[in-house]
Short mmCIF file of C-alpha atoms in Angstrom, two decimals:
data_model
loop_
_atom_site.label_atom_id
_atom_site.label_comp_id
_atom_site.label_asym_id
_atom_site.label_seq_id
_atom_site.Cartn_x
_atom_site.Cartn_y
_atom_site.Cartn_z
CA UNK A 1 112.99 78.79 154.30
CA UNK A 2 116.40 80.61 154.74
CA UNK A 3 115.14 83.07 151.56
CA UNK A 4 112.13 83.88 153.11
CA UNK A 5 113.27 84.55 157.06
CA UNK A 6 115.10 87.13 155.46
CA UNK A 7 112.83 88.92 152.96
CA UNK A 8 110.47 89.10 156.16
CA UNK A 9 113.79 90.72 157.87
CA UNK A 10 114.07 93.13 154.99
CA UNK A 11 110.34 93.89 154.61
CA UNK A 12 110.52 94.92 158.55
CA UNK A 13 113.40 97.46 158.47
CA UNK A 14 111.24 99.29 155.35
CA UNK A 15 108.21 99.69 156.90
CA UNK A 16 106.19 102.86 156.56
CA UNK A 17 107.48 105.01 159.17
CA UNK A 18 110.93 104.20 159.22
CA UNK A 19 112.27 107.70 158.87
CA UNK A 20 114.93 108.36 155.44
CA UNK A 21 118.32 109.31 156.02
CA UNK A 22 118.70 113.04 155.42
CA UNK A 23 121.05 114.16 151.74
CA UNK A 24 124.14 116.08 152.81
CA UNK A 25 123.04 119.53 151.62
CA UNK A 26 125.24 120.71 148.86
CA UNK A 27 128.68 123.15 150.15
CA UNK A 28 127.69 126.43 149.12
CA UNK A 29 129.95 128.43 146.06
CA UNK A 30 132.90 129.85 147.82
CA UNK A 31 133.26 133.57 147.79
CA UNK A 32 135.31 134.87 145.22
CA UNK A 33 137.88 137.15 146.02
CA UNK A 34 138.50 140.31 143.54
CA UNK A 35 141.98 141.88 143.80
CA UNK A 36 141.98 145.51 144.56
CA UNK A 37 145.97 146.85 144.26
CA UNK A 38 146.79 149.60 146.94
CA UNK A 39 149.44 152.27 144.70
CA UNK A 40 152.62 151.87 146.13
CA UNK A 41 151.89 149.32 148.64
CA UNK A 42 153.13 145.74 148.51
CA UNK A 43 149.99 144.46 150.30
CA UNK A 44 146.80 144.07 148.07
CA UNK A 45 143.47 145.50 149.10
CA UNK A 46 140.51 142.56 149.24
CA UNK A 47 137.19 143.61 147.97
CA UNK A 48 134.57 140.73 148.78
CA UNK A 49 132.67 139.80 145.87
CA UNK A 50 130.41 137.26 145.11
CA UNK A 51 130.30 135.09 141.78
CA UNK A 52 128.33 135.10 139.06
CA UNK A 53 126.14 131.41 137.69
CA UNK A 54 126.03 132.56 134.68
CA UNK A 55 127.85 135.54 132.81
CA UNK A 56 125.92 138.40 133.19
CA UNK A 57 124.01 140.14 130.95
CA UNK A 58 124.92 143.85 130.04
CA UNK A 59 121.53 144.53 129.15
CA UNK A 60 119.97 143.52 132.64
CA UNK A 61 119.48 146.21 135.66
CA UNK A 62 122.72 146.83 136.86
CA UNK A 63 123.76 145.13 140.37
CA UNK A 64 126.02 147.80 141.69
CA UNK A 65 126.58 151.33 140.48
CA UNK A 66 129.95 150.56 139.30
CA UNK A 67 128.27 148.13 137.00
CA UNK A 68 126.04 150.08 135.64
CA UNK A 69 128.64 152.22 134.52
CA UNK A 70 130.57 149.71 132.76
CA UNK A 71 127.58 149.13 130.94
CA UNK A 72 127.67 152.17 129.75
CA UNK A 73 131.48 151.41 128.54
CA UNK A 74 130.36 148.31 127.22
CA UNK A 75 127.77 150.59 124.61
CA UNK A 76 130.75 152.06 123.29
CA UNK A 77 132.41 149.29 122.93
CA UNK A 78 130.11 148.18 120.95
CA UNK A 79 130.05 151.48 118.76
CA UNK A 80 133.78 150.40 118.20
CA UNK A 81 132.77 147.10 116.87
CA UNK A 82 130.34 148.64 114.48
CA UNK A 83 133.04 150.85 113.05
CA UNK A 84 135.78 148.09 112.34
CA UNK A 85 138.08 149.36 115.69
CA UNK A 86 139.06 147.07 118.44
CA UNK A 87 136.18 147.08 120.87
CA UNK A 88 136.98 149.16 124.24
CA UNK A 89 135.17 151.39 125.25
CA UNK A 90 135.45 153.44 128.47
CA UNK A 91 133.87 156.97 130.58
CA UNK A 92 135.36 158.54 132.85
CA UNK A 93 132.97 159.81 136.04
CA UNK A 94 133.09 162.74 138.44
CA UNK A 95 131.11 163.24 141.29
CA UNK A 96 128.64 160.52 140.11
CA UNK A 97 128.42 162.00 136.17
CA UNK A 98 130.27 160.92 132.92
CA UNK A 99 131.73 163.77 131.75
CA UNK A 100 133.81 161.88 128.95
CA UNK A 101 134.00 158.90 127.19
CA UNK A 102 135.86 157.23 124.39
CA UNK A 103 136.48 154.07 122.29
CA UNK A 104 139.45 152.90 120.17
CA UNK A 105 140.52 154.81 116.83
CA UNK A 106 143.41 153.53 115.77
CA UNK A 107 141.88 152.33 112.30
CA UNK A 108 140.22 155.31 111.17
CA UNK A 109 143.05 157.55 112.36
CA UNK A 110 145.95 155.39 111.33
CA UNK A 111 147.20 156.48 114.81
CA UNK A 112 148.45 153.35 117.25
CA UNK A 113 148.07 156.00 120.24
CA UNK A 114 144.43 156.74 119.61
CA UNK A 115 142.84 154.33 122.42
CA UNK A 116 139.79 154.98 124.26
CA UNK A 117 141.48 156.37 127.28
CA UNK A 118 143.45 158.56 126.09
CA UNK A 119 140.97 159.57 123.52
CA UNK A 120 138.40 160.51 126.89
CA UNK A 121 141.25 161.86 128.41
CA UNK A 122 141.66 164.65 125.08
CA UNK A 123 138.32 165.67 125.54
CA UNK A 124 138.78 166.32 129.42
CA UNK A 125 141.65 168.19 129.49
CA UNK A 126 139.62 170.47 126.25
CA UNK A 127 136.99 171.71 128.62
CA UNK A 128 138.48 171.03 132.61
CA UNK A 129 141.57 171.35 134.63
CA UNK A 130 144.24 168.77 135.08
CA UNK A 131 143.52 168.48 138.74
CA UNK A 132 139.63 167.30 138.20
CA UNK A 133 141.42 163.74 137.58
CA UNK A 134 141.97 163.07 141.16
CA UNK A 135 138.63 162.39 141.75
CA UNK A 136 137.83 161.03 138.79
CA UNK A 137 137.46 157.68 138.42
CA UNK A 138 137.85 155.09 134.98
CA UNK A 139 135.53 152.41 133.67
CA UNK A 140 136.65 150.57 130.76
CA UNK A 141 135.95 147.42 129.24
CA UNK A 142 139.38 146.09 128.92
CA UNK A 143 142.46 146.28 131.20
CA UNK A 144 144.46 149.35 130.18
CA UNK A 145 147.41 148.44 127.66
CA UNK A 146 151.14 149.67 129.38
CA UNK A 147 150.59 153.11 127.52
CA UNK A 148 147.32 154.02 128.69
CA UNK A 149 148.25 152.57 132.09
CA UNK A 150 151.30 155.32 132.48
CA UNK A 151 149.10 158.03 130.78
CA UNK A 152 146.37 157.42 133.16
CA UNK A 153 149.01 157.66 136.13
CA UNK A 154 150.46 160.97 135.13
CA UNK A 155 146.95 162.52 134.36
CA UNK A 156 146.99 161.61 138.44
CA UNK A 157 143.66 159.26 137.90
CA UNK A 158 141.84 158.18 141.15
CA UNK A 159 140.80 154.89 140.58
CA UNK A 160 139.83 152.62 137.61
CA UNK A 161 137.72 149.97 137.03
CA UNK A 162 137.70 147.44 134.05
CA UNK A 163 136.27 144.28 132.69
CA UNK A 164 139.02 141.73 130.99
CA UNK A 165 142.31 141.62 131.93
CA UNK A 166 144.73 142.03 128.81
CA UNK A 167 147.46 139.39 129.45
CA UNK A 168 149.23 141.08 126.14
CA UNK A 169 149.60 144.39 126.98
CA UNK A 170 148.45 144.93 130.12
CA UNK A 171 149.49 147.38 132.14
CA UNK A 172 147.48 146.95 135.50
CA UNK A 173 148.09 143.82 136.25
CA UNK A 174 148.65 141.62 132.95
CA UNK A 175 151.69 142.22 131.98
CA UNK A 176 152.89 145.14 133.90
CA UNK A 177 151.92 147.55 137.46
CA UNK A 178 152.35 150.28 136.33
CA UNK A 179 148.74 151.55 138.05
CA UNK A 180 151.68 150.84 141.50
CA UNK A 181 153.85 154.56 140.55
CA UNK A 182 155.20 155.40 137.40
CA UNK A 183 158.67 156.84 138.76
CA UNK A 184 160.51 157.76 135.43
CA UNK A 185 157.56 159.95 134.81
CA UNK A 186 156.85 161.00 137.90
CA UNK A 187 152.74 159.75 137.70
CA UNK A 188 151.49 158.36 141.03
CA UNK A 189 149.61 155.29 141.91
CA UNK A 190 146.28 154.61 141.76
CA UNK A 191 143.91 151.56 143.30
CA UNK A 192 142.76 149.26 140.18
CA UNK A 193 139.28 146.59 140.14
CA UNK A 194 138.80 144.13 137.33
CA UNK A 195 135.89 141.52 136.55
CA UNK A 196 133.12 143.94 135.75
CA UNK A 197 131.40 142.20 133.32
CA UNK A 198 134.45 140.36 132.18
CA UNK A 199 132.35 137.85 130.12
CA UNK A 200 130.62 140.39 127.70
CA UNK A 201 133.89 142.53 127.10
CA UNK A 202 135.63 139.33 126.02
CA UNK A 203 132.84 138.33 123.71
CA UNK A 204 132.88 141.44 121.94
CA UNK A 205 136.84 140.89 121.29
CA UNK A 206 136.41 137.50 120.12
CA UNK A 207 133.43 138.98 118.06
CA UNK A 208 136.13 141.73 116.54
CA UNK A 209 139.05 139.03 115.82
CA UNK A 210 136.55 136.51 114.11
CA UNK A 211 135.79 139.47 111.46
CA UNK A 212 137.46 140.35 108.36
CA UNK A 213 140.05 143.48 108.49
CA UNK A 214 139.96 145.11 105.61
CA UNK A 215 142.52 147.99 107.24
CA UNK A 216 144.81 145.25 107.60
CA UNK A 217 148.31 145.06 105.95
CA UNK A 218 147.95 141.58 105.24
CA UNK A 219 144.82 140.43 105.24
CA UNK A 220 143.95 136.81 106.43
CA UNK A 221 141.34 134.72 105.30
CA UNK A 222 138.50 134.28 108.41
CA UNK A 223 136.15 132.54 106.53
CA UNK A 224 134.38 129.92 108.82
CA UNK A 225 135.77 131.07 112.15
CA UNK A 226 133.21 130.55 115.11
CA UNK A 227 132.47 132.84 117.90
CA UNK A 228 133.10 130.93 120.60
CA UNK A 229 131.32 131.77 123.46
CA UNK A 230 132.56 129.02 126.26
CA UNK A 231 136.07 129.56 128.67
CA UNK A 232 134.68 133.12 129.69
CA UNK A 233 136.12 134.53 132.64
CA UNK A 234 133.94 135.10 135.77
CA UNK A 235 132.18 137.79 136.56
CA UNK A 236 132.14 139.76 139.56
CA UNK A 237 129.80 141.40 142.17
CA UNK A 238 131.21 144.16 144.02
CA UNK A 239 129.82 144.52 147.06
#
């Protein structure tokens, strides 16, 4: 008797028409915040930017102009790759038009200087004043190394934009600021924005150091190395 009082109680409360209790609604993804260094200013610059799901795809229409650019880095990156070099790639823009761009040499030259930067930066200074870098800006795949980051500042570059940080040799950020005033050289500052398609320009590194080297002093044995393709960084929206 006691067993069925209560499945009558039960049966009662979950009649049709008793109104469900609402989900919680999910908590929105969090904004991500890019870092956007001020030159010679202790304070950092905050450019809102939203995340990413899934990495995005350099072949896609562009979100932002500044992306669109970087995919045109991210092509000569890729030439890089085809040709055995270290895949970065960068252009350099002025009033809204490449007029250089450049990717690593350093194998076929034999040269450790020859990066993409300063390989761009050649061809400016062939065919334009010195002064047409400050307003110029710099897209390029990968953070510029400490070299290229001082070269960049006494050139008197306006701004530059890149993809994956280098936590080697980096020289914006990674390792170094030198993008905050280069005083021994007297080279100014300039404002720096990573994440641009970070994903895809650290894919096409892994893709390079997963490759034999036949340039290489010593040569190591890659033989059934995987391209791993998981633990990218996240890309960025600028807004």
């Amino acid at each position: 008797m006691l067993l069925d009082r209560l499945i009558q109680i039960l049966s009662s409360k979950m009649a049709i028409g008793t109104a469900i209790p609402a989900i919680p609604a999910i908590p929105a993804i969090p904004a991500i915040t890019a870092i956007a260094t001020a030159p010679n200013s202790g304070a950092p610059i905050e450019a809102t930017t939203t995340p990413s799901k899934l990495p995005l795809s350099p072949t896609a229409p562009p979100p932002t102009i500044h992306h669109a650019y970087m995919q045109s880095a991210l092509r000569i990156a890729t030439s890089a790759l085809q040709n055995n070099e270290v895949p970065v790639g960068c252009v350099f823009v002025h009033d809204s038009r490449i007029i250089a761009s450049g990717r690593n040499d350093t194998n076929r030259s034999l040269c450790g200087t020859r990066h993409a930067e300063l390989v761009a930066i050649d061809k400016i200074l062939a065919t334009h004043p010195p002064s047409i870098f400050k307003e110029t800006d710099l897209y390029v795949t990968v953070e510029p190394c400490i070299m290229c980051a001082s070269a960049l500042s006494q050139v008197g570059i306006r701004k530059v934009y890149f993809g994956c940080s280098n936590d080697r040799f980096g020289g914006c950020g990674g390792v170094l600021r030198v993008h905050e005033g280069d005083k021994v050289n007297g080279g100014g500052g300039y404002e720096v924005v990573g994440g641009i398609y970070s994903s895809s320009a650290v894919v096409k590194l892994r893709e390079f150091y997963v490759q034999e080297n036949g340039r290489a002093p010593v040569a190591t044995n890659k033989k059934g190395r995987e391209l791993k393709t998981d633990n990218l960084p996240v890309d960025v929206v600028i807004l």
